[in-house]
Coordinates of C-alpha atoms and ligand atoms in Angstrom, one line a residue:
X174 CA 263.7 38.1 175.5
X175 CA 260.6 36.6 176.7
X176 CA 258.5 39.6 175.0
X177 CA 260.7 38.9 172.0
X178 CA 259.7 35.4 171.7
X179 CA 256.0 36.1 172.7
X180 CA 256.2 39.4 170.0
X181 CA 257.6 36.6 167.4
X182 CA 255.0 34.3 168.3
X183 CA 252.0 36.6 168.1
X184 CA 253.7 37.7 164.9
X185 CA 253.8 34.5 163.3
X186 CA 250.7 33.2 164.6
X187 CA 248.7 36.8 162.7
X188 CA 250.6 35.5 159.7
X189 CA 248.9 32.0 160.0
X190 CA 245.8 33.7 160.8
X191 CA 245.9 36.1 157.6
X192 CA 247.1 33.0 156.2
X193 CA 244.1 30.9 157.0
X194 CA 242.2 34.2 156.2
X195 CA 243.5 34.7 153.2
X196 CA 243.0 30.7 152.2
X197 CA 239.3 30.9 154.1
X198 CA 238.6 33.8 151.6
X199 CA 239.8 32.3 148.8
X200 CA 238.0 28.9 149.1
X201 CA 234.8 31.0 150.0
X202 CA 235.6 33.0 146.1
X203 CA 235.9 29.3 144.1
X204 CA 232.9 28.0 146.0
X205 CA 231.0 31.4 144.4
X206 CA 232.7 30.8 141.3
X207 CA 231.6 27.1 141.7
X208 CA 227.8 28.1 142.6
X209 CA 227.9 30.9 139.8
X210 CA 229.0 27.8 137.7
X211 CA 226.5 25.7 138.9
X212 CA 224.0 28.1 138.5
X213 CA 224.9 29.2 135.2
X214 CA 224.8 25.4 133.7
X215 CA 221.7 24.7 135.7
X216 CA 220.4 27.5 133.8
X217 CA 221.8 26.3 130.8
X218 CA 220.1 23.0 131.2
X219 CA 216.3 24.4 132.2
X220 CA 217.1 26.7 129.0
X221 CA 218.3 23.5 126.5
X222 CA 215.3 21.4 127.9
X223 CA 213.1 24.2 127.0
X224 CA 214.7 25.9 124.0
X225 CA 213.0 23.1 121.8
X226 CA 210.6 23.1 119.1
X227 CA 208.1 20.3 119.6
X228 CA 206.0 18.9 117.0
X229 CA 203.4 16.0 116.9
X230 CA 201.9 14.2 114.1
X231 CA 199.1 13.4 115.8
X232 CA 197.5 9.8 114.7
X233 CA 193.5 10.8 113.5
X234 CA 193.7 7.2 111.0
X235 CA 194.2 9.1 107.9
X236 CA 192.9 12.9 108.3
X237 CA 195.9 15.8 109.6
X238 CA 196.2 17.1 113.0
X239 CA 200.0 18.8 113.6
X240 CA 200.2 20.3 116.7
X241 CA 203.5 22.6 117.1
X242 CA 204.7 23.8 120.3
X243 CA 207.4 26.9 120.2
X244 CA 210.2 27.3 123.1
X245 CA 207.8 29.9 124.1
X246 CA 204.7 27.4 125.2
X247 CA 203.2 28.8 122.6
X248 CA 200.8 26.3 120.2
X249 CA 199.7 26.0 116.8
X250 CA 197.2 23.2 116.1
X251 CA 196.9 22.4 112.3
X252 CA 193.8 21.1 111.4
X253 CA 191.8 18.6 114.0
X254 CA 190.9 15.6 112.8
X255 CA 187.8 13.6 111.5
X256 CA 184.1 14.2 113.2
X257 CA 182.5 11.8 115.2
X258 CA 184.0 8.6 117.1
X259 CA 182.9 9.3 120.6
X260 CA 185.1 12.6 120.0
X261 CA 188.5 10.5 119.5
X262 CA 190.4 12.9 117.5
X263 CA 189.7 15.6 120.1
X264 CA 190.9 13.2 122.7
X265 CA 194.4 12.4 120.7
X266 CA 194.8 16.3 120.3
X267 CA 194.5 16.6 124.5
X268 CA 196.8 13.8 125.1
X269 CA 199.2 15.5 122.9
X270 CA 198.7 18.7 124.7
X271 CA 199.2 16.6 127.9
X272 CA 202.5 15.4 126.9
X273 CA 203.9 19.1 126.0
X274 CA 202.4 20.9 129.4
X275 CA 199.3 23.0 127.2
X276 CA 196.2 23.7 128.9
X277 CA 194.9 25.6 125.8
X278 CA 195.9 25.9 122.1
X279 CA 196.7 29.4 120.7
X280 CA 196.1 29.3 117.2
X281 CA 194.2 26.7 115.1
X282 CA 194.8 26.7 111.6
X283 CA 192.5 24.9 109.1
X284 CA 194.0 24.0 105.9
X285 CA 190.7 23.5 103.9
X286 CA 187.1 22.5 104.5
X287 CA 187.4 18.7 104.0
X288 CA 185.9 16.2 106.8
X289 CA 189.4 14.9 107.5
X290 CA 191.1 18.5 108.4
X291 CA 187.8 20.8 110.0
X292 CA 186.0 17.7 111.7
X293 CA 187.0 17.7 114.9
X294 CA 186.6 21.6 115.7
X295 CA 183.2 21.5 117.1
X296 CA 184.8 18.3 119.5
X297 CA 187.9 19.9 120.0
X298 CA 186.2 23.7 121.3
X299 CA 184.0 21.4 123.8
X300 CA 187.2 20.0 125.5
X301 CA 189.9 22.9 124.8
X302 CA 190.2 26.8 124.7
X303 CA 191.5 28.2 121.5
X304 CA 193.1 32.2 120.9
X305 CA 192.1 32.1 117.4
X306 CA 190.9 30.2 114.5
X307 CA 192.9 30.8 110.8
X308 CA 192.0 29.4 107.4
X309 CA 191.6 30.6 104.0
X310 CA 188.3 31.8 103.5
X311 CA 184.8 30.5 102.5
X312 CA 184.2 27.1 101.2
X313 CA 184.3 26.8 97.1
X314 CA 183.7 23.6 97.0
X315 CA 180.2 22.7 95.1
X316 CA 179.7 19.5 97.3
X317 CA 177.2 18.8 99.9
X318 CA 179.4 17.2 102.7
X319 CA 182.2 19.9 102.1
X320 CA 179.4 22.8 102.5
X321 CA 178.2 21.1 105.5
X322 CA 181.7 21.2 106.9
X323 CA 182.1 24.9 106.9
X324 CA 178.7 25.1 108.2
X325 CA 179.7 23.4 111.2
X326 CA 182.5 25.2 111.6
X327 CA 181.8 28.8 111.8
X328 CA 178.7 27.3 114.1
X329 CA 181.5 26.0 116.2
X330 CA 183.7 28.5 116.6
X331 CA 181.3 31.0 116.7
X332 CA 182.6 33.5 119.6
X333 CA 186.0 32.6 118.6
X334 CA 188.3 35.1 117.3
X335 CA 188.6 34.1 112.9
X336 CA 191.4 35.4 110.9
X337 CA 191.8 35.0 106.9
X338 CA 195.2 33.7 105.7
X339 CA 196.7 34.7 103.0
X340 CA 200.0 33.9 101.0
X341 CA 202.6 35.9 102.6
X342 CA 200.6 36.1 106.0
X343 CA 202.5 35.3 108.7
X344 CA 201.3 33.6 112.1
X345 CA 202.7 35.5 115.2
X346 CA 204.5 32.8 117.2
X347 CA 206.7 33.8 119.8
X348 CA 210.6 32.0 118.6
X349 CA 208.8 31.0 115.0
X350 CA 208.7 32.3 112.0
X351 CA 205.7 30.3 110.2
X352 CA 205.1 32.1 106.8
X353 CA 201.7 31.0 104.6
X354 CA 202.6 29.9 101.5
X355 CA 199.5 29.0 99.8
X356 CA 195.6 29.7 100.5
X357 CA 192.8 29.6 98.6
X358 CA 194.8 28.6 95.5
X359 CA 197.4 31.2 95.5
X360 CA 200.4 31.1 96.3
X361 CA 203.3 33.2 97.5
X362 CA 206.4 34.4 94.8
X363 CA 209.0 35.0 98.1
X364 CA 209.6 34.0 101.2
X365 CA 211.4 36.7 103.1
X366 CA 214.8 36.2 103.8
X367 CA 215.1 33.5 101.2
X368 CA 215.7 34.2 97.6
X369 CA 213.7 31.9 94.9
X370 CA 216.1 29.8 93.1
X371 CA 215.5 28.4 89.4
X372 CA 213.9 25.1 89.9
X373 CA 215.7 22.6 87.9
X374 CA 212.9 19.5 88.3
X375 CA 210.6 21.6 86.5
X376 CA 211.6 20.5 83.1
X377 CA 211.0 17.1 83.4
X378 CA 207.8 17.5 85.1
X379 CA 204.0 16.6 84.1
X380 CA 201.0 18.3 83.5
X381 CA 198.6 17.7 86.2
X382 CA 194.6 18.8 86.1
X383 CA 192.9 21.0 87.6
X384 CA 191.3 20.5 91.0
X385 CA 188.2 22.3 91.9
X386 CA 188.0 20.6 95.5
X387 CA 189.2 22.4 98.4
X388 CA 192.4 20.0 98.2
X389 CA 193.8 22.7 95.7
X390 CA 192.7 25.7 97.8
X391 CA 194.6 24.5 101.3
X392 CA 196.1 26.8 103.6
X393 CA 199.9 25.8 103.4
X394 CA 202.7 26.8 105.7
X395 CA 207.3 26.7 106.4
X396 CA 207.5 27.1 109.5
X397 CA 211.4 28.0 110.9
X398 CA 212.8 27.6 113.6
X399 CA 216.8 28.9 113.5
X400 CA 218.3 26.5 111.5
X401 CA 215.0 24.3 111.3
X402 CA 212.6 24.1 108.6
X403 CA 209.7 22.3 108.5
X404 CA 206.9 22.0 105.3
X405 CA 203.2 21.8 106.0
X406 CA 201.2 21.9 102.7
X407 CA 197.6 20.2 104.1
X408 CA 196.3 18.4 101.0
X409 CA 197.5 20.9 98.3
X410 CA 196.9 19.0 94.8
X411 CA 199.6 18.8 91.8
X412 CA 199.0 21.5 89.8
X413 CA 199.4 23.9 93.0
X414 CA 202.4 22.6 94.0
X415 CA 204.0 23.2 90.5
X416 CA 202.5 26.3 90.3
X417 CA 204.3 27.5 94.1
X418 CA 207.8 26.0 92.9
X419 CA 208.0 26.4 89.1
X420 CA 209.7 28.0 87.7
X421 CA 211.8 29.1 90.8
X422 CA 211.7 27.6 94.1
X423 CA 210.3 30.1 96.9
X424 CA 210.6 27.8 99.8
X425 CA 214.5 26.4 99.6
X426 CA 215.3 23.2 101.0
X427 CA 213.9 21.8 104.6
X428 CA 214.3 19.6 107.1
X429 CA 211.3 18.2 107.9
X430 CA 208.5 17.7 105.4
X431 CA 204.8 16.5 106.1
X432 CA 204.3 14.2 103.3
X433 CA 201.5 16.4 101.6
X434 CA 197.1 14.7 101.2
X435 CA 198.4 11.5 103.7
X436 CA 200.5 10.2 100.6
X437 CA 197.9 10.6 97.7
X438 CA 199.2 10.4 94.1
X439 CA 197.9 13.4 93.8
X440 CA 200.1 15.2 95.3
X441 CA 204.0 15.1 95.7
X442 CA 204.7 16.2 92.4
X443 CA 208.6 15.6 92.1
X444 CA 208.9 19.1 91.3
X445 CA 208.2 20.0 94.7
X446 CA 209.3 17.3 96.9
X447 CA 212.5 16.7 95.2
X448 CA 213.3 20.8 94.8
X449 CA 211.9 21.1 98.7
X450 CA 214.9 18.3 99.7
X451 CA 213.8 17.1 103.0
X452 CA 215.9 15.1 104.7
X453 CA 213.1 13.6 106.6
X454 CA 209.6 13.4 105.8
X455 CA 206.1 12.3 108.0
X456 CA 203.4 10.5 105.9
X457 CA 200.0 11.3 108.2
X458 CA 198.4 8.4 105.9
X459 CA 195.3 5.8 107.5
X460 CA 195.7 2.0 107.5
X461 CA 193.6 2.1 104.4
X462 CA 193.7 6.0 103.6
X463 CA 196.6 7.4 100.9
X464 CA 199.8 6.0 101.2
X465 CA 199.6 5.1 97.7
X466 CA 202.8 3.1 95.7
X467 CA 203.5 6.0 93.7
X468 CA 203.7 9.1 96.1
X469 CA 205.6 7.2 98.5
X470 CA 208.0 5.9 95.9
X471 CA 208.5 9.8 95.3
X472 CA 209.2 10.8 98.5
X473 CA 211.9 7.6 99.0
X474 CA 213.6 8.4 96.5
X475 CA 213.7 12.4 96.5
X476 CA 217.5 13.2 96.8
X477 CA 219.2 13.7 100.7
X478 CA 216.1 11.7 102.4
X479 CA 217.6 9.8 105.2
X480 CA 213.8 8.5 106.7
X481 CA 210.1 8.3 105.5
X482 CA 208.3 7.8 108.7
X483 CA 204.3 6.7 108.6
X484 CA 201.9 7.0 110.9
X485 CA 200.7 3.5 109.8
X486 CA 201.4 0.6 107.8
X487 CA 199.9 1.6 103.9
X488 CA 197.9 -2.3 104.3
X489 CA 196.4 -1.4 100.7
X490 CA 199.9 -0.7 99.5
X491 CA 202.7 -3.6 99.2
X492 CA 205.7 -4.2 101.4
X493 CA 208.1 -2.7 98.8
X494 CA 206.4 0.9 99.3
X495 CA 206.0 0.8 102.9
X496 CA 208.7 1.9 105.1
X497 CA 210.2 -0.8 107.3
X498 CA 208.2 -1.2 110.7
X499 CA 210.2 0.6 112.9
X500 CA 209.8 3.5 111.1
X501 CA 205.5 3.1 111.6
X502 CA 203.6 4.7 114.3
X503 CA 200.9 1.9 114.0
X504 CA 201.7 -1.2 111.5
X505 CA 198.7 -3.0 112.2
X506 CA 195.1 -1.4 111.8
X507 CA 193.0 2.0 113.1
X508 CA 192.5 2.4 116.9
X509 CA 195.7 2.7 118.3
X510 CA 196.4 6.3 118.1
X511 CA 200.3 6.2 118.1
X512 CA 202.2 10.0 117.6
X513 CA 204.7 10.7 116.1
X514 CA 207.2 13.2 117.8
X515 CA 209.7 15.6 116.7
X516 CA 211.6 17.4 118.8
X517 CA 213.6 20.2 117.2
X518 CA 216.9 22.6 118.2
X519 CA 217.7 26.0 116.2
X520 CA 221.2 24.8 115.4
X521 CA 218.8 22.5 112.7
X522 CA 219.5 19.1 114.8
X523 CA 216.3 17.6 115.1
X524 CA 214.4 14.0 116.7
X525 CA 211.6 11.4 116.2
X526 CA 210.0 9.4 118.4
X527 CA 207.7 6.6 117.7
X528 CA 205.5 6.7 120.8
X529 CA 204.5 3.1 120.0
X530 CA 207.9 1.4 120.4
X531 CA 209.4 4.9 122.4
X532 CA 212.6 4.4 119.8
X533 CA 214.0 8.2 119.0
X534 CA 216.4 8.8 115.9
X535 CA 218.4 11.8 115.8
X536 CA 219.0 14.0 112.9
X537 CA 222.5 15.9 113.3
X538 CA 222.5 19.8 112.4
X539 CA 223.6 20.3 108.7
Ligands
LIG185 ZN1 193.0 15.1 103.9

């Protein structure tokens, strides 16, 4: 009886231990599961935070400097500024590149020969390593200053690796596709992988004169980004822009476009910028540089823009074409230096940040 009762006992007491095992075992699987979880949205988050395009409209008072960072770390400067200033565009360039984690800039496209776009090199290659220099070629541009300009620049980036774009080149980015559209006053017919649709503002548009500055011959890029799409065309005149888009549109609609020559009105034909569609657009004007009435009335009132962000108050212009001030980088003056920021995601969902007031606007995917 007694080895009954001890037997039963025993018994019952292995179930409560296989039990308890069996409980022991299955708390130890769901904490796995739970650290596997964990891990996998930890993961997820270190991916999200990094699986961003980044793009910075750098404030140089009224000349270009873009600098796009991929998922990848890897860095496209376009253009660099104005010479001179105790080397301040340079300096706005590296405190870009400090905010996005670079130490060195791959590739450094110049769009065209001007004193506003290729200044700063010989500044910039004191402070910062570059992989390559990119632009369209020799200067044709029978000026003094602009000869001067490409002087100084293939001195500077002499021991540099140059490459010549052309349209259709492509830039190797790793997670980008940036295509050139335009250099040295051709342009590209197709875009790969989007088909040229008849352009129906072409009708109604002007005739616009030639240009035999280096305006007309810039390097232009689309740069993609999954769903993304972003339109750099440096200071490409009017009769090149309706000469890329008309009759048919190579370039489709996009989602961010840099407001092409700072806002001159010689630019931003409305066969381009309304055909192009942007749903948000960056004018890279100076206090008193471009910005003028006209192109920015354009660019307002293209069709599906939500925001024309500046990256200063147009003080030559009126308060009817500027955009309203929280939508301005710097409102009052040169000297301040405030970015613009864009930070972009493939599903075409895309930010800006005013560094000035450090307001962000979100753009939802289309
Ligand atoms: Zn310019």
């Amino acid at each position: 009886m007694k080895t009954a009762v001890h037997d039963r006992l025993k018994s019952l007491s292995r179930r409560r231990l296989a039990r308890q095992a069996c409980a022991f075992t299955a708390l130890l699987a769901v904490c796995a599961l739970c650290c596997i979880f964990a891990s996998q949205r930890a993961g997820a988050q270190a991916a999200s935070s990094t699986g961003q395009l980044r793009i910075y409209s750098i404030d140089v008072e009224g000349g270009q400097s873009t600098l796009l960072v991929a998922p990848s770390g890897e860095s496209l400067l376009v253009d660099t500024g104005w010479p001179g200033n105790n080397g301040r565009d340079a300096e706005r360039i590296l405190d870009a590149m400090k905010d996005a984690g670079l130490k060195r800039i791959d590739h450094v496209l110049i769009t065209h020969f001007h004193d506003d776009h290729v200044g700063g090199v010989p500044e910039l290659v004191a402070h910062v390593e570059v992989g390559e220099f990119l632009d369209h070629g020799e200067n044709r541009e029978e000026a003094t200053d602009t000869r001067n300009n490409y002087a100084t620049y293939v001195k500077a980036i002499a021991g540099h690796q140059r490459r010549i774009v052309h349209p259709g080149d492509t830039i190797p980015i790793d997670g980008l596709s940036v295509v050139v559209l335009t250099a040295d006053g051709e342009h590209i017919g197709a875009v790969p992988g989007i088909k040229p649709m008849p352009n129906s503002w072409c009708a109604s548009e002007h005739a616009w004169p030639d240009d035999p500055t280096e305006n007309s011959r810039s390097a232009g890029i689309l740069v993609t980004f999954g769903k993304f799409k972003f339109l750099d065309l440096g200071d490409l005149t009017g009769k090149k822009e309706v000469a890329l888009v008309c009759p048919n549109n190579p370039i489709g609609t996009v989602d961010l476009y840099l407001v092409t020559h700072h806002g001159m009105d010689w630019s931003n034909s409305r066969a381009i910028v309304d055909a192009v569609h942007p749903r948000v657009a960056i004018m890279n004007n100076g206090a008193h540089k471009a910005g003028k009435p006209a192109a920015w009335q354009i660019v307002h009132d293209s069709p599906g823009l939500i925001d024309l962000w500046q990256l200063h108050t147009a003080e030559d212009s009126d308060a009817a074409h500027n955009s309203p001030e929280w939508l301005i980088a710097n409102p009052k003056g040169d000297g301040d230096g405030h970015a613009l920021k864009v930070v972009a995601l493939p599903d075409g969902s895309f930010s800006v940040t005013n560094t000035r007031t450090g307001v962000t606007k979100q753009y939802s995917r289309k």
